[in-house]
Amino acid sequence: MFKVRTPWLTAEQAYADAPSILSEIGWTARTLAALECFTALDRNFYLRKAALLDRIALLDEPDAPGDVTDTAVAAAVYLMNLDQPDVTCDPRDYVRRQYALSFTTNDQ
């Protein structure tokens, strides 16, 4: 498998052009509210949710990592399990890279 050896992005780089946290919370809520129960969600939903939770956790860090950080890690691990990447890294770094790759070239 071809592996690209590029440095991981910082959170600031990955989320530089991201919508506000409040906007993303609204998008997540609207998306879920519009669906019937047990509707399968696509990767885009889980990527945006993981990025949102990562950004919220960053507000608490490094002063008081805790439940929010744990939730961000869990969402990132879930995304990695969906993607099955051939990479070993911090799950939140993976979310940041995937977010930047997905949303710097595509509309949200």
XYZ file of C-alpha atoms in Angstrom:
108
model
C 0.000 0.000 0.000
C 1.228 3.498 -0.847
C 1.891 5.579 2.240
C 2.232 9.331 2.235
C 4.773 10.649 4.700
C 3.586 14.135 5.537
C 3.500 15.797 8.932
C 0.300 15.769 10.964
C -1.633 19.008 11.088
C -2.127 21.035 14.210
C -5.695 21.602 15.342
C -5.373 25.244 14.303
C -4.375 24.236 10.784
C -7.042 21.568 10.430
C -9.900 23.734 11.660
C -8.752 27.112 10.314
C -11.702 27.448 7.924
C -14.199 25.377 9.904
C -17.633 26.743 10.733
C -18.122 27.857 14.327
C -18.634 25.239 16.993
C -22.177 26.495 17.490
C -22.879 26.127 13.763
C -21.590 22.543 13.788
C -23.690 21.681 16.854
C -26.701 22.987 14.947
C -25.787 20.990 11.843
C -25.420 17.809 13.915
C -28.762 18.353 15.660
C -30.586 19.183 12.419
C -29.103 16.158 10.668
C -30.189 13.801 13.427
C -33.621 15.404 13.810
C -34.360 14.957 10.107
C -33.716 11.210 10.142
C -35.867 8.321 11.198
C -34.626 6.105 14.013
C -31.989 3.552 13.059
C -31.077 5.369 9.850
C -27.543 4.587 8.758
C -25.339 7.653 8.799
C -22.512 8.239 6.355
C -18.836 8.791 7.058
C -19.214 12.543 6.545
C -21.526 12.719 9.571
C -19.104 10.822 11.805
C -16.136 12.880 10.595
C -17.885 16.179 11.298
C -19.113 14.922 14.677
C -15.619 13.734 15.657
C -14.123 17.063 14.563
C -16.768 18.965 16.524
C -16.067 16.967 19.675
C -12.318 17.420 19.162
C -12.776 21.185 18.929
C -14.918 21.255 22.072
C -12.320 19.175 23.929
C -9.590 21.589 22.858
C -11.393 24.330 24.766
C -10.854 22.373 28.013
C -7.287 21.334 27.344
C -4.663 21.381 28.660
C -6.158 22.719 31.891
C -8.775 20.083 32.589
C -8.949 17.151 30.174
C -11.730 14.833 31.243
C -15.091 13.634 29.989
C -15.074 15.885 26.932
C -11.630 14.635 25.952
C -12.715 11.027 26.476
C -15.756 11.609 24.275
C -13.612 13.193 21.542
C -11.245 10.230 21.606
C -14.160 7.769 21.447
C -15.625 9.550 18.404
C -12.212 9.577 16.731
C -11.700 5.869 17.404
C -15.146 5.182 15.935
C -14.188 7.046 12.743
C -10.910 5.136 12.528
C -12.817 1.874 12.915
C -15.063 2.906 10.006
C -12.122 3.868 7.811
C -9.733 1.071 8.775
C -6.689 3.211 7.931
C -3.262 1.691 7.497
C -1.784 4.070 10.045
C -1.008 4.115 13.745
C -1.501 7.506 15.324
C -3.402 9.487 17.896
C -7.079 9.140 16.895
C -7.708 12.865 17.249
C -4.761 13.645 14.941
C -6.366 11.300 12.425
C -9.661 13.217 12.650
C -7.872 16.520 12.116
C -6.102 15.276 9.020
C -9.246 13.718 7.574
C -11.241 16.867 8.296
C -8.680 19.069 6.566
C -8.484 16.728 3.576
C -12.258 16.494 3.266
C -13.322 20.053 3.906
C -10.571 22.175 2.425
C -11.582 21.018 -1.052
C -15.295 20.337 -0.526
C -18.209 22.389 0.740
C -19.558 21.533 4.157
